[in-house]
Short mmCIF file of C-alpha atoms in Angstrom, two decimals:
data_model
loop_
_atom_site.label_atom_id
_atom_site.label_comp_id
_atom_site.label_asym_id
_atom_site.label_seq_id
_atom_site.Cartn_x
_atom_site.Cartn_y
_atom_site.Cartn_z
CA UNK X 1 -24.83 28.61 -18.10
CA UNK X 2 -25.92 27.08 -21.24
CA UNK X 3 -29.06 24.70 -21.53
CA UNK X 4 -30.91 23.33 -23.93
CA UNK X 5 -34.79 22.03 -23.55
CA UNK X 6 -36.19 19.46 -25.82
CA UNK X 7 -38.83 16.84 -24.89
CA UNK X 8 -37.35 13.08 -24.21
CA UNK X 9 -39.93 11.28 -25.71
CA UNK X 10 -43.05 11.46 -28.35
CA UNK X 11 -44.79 8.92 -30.23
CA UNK X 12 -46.77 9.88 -33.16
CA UNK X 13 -49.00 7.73 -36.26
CA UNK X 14 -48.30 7.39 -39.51
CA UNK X 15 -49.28 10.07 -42.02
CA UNK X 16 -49.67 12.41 -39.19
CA UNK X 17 -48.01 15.72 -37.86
CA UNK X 18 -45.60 16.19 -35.60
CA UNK X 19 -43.83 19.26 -33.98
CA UNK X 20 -40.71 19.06 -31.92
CA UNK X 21 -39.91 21.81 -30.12
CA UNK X 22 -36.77 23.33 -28.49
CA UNK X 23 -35.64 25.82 -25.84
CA UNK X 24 -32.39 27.19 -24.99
CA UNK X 25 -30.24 29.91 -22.84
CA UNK X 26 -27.30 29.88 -24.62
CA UNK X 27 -24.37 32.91 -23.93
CA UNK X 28 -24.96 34.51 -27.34
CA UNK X 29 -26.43 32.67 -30.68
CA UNK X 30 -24.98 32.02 -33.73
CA UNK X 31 -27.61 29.67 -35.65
CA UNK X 32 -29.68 26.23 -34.66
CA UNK X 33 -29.53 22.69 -35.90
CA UNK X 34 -31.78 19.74 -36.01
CA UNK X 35 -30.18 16.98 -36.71
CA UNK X 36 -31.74 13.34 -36.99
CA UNK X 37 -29.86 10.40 -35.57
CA UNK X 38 -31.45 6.56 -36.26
CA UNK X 39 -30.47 4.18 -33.69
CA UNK X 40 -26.64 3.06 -34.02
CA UNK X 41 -26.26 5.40 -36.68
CA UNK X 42 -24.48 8.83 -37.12
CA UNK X 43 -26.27 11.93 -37.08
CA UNK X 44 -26.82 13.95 -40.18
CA UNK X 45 -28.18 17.39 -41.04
CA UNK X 46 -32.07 18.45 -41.35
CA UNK X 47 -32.15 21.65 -41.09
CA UNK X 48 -30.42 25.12 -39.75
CA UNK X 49 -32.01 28.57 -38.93
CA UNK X 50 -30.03 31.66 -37.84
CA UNK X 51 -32.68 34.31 -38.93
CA UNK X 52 -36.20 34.18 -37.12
CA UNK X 53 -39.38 32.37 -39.47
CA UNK X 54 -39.63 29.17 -41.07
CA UNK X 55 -37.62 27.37 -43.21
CA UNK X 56 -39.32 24.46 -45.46
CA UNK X 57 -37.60 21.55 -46.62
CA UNK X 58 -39.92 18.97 -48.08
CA UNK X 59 -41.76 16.78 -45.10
CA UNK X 60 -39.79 18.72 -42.73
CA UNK X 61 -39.52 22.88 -41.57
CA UNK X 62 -37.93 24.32 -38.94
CA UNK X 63 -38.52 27.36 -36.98
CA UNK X 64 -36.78 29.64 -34.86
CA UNK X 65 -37.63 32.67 -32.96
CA UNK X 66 -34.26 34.15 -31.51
CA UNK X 67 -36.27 36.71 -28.91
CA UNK X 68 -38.03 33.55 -26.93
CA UNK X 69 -35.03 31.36 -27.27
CA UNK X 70 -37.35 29.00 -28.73
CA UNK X 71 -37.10 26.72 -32.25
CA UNK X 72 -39.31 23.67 -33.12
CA UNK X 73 -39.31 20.47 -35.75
CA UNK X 74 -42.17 20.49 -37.76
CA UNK X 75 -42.45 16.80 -39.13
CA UNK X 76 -45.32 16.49 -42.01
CA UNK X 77 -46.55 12.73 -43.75
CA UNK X 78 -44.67 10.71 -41.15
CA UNK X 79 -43.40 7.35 -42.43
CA UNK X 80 -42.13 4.77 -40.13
CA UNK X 81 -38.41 5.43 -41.61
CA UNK X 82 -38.62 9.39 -39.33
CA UNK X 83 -38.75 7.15 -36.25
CA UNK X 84 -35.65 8.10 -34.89
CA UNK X 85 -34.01 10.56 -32.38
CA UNK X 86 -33.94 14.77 -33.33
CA UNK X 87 -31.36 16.65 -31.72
CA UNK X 88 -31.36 19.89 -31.40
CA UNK X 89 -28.21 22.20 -31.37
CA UNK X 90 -26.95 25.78 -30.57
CA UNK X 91 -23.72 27.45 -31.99
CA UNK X 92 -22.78 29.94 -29.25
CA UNK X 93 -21.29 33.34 -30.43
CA UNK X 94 -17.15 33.34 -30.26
CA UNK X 95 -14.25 32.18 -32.70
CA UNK X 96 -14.45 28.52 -32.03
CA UNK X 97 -18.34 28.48 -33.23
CA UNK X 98 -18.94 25.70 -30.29
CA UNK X 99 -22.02 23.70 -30.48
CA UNK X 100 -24.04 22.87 -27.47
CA UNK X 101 -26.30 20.14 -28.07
CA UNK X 102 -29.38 18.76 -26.50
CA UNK X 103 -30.29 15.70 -25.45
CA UNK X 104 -32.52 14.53 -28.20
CA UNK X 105 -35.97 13.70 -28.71
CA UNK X 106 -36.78 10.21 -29.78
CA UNK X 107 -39.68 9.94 -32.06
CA UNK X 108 -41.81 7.30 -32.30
CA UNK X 109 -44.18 6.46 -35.72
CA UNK X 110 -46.59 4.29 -35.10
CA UNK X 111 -48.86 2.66 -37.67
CA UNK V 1 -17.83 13.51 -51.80
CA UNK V 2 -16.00 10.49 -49.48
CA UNK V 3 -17.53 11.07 -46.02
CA UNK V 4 -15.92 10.74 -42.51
CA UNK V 5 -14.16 7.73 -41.70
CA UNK V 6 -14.01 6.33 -38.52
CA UNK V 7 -12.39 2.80 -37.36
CA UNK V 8 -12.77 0.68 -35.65
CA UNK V 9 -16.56 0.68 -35.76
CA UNK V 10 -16.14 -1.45 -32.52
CA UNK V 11 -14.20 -2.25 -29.49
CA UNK V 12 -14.69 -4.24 -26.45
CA UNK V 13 -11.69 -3.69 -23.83
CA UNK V 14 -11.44 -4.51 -20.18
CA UNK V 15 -10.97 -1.34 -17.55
CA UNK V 16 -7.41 -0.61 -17.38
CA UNK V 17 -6.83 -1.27 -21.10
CA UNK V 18 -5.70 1.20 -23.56
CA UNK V 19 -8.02 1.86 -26.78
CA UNK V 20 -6.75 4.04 -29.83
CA UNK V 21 -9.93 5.50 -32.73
CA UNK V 22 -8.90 6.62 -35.89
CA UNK V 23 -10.23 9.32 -37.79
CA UNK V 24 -10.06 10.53 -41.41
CA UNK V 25 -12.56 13.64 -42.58
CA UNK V 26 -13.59 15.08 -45.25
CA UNK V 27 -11.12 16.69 -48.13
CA UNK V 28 -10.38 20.16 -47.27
CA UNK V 29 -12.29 20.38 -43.91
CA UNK V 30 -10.20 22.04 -41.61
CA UNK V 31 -12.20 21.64 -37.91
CA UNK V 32 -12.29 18.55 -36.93
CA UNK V 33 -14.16 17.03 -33.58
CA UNK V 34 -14.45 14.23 -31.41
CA UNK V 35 -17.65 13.79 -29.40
CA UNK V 36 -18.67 11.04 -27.16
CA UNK V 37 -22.32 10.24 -26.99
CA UNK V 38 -23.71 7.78 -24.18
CA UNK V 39 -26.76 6.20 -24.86
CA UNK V 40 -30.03 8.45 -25.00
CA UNK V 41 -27.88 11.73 -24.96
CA UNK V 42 -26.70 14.20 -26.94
CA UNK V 43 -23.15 14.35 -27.97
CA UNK V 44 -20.63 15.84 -25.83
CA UNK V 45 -17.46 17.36 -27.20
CA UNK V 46 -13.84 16.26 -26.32
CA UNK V 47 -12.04 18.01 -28.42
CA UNK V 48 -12.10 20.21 -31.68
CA UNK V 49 -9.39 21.08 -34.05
CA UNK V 50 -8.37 23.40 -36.16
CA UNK V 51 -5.86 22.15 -38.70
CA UNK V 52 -3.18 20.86 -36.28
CA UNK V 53 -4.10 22.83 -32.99
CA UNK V 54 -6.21 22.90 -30.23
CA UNK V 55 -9.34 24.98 -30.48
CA UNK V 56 -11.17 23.39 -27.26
CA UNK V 57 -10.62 20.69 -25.14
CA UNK V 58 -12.18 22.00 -21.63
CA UNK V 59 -14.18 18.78 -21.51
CA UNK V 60 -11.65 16.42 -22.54
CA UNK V 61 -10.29 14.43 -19.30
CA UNK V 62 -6.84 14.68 -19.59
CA UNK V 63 -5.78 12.50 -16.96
CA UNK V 64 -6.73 9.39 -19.42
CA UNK V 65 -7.91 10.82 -22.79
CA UNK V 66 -4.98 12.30 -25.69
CA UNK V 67 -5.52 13.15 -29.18
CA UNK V 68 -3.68 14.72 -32.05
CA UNK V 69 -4.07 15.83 -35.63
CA UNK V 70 -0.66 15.83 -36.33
CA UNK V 71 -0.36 17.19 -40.16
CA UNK V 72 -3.93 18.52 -39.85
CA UNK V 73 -5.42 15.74 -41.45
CA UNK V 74 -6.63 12.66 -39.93
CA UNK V 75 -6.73 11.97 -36.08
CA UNK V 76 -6.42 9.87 -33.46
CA UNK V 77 -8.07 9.28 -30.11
CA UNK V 78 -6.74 7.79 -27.37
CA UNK V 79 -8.04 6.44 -23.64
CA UNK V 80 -5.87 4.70 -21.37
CA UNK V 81 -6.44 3.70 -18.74
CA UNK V 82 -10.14 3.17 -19.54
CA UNK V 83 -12.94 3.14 -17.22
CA UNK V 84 -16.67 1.28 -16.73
CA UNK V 85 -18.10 5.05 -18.02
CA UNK V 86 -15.93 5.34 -21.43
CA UNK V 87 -18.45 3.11 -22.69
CA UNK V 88 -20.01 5.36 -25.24
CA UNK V 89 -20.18 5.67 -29.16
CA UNK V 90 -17.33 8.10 -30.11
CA UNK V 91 -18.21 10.24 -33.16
CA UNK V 92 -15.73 11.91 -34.96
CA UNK V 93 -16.95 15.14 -36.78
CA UNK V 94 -15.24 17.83 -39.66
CA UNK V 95 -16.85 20.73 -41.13
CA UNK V 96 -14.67 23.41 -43.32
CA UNK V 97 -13.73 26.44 -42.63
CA UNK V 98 -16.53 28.80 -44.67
CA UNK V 99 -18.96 31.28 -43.59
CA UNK V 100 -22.48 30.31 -43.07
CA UNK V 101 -24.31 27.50 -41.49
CA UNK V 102 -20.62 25.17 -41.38
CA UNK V 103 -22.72 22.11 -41.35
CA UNK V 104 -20.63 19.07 -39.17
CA UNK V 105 -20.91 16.26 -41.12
CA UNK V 106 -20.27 13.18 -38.70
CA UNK V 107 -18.40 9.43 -39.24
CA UNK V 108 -20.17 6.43 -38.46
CA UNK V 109 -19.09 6.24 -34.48
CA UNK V 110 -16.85 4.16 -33.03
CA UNK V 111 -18.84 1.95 -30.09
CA UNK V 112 -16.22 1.36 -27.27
CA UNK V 113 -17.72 -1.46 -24.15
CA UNK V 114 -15.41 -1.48 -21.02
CA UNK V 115 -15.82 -4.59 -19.36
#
């Protein structure tokens, strides 16, 4: 089957750091997505990795490492404006490039 | 660019009534989706397009949802009869047709209440 792991909740302060991770068993992999969604809002592209390492953009990187089925969200400077959900998001090998997406992980910035 | 246009942005219907979302994407995108996302999860999708046909709709429920792309263009979804669980935001998604990541780049949602 295909699953995806991310954590439902995490709260976080201000000018901190915060890493969001993500698991999956997918049936072949063709590239991950974050995406960030604010409440009643659409979501919209962060970030996508289909070779394993880090990719940097600005506040926010994302990582993936294809041989542990494993990616994370790294989140630098927080501001109150990142409080919002992440969701995570596999394109599974095969013509239609399907997404499976998690559930999200709604983040929290406290002052 | 214009982005992806949904309407209505929102829609309160009783059970049993029939509800009908519009979708126009962006220029030249040739895959289009529609996803329905209930409140704290992900999206799920109904249907995806390419151009004017089918490319998946194993999680679309037949028996009450219908869609169509007719000229490969804009769309429309439609539910009817609707039930208490069709309440849900229902995104509508296009990304084009090029190698490489082939970011989806969503509309606003459409928030459907069944009463």
């Amino acid at each position: 089957g295909q699953n995806i792991d991310q954590p439902t909740e995490m709260t976080a302060t201000e000018g901190a750091i915060v890493q969001i991770n993500c698991t999956y068993q997918t049936s072949g992999f063709n590239g991950l997505f974050w995406y960030q969604q604010h409440a009643g809002e659409a979501p919209t592209f962060l970030s996508y990795n289909v070779l394993d390492g880090l990719e940097e953009k600005g506040r926010f990187s994302s990582f993936l490492s294809r041989s542990k089925g494993y990616s994370y969200l790294l989140l630098k400077e927080l501001q109150m404006k990142d409080s919002a959900s992440y969701l995570c998001a596999v394109r599974v090998a095969g013509n239609n490039r399907k997404l499976i997406w998690g559930l999200g992980t709604s983040l929290a910035v406290n002052p | 660019e214009a982005g992806v246009a949904q309407s209505p942005r929102y829609k309160i219907i009783e059970k049993r009534q029939s509800v009908a979302f519009w979708c126009n994407p962006i220029s030249g995108h040739a895959t289009l989706y529609w996803y329905q996302q209930i409140l704290g999860q992900g999206p799920k999708l109904l249907i995806q397009f390419q151009n004017n046909g089918v490319v998946d709709d194993s999680q679309l429920p037949k028996d009450r949802f219908s869609a169509e792309r007719l000229k490969g263009v804009d769309s429309t979804l439609k539910i009817q009869p609707a039930k208490l669980e069709d309440s849900a935001v229902y995104l509508c998604a296009s990304s084009s047709q090029t190698a490489g990541a082939n970011v989806l780049t969503f509309g606003a949602g459409s928030r459907l209440t069944v009463l």
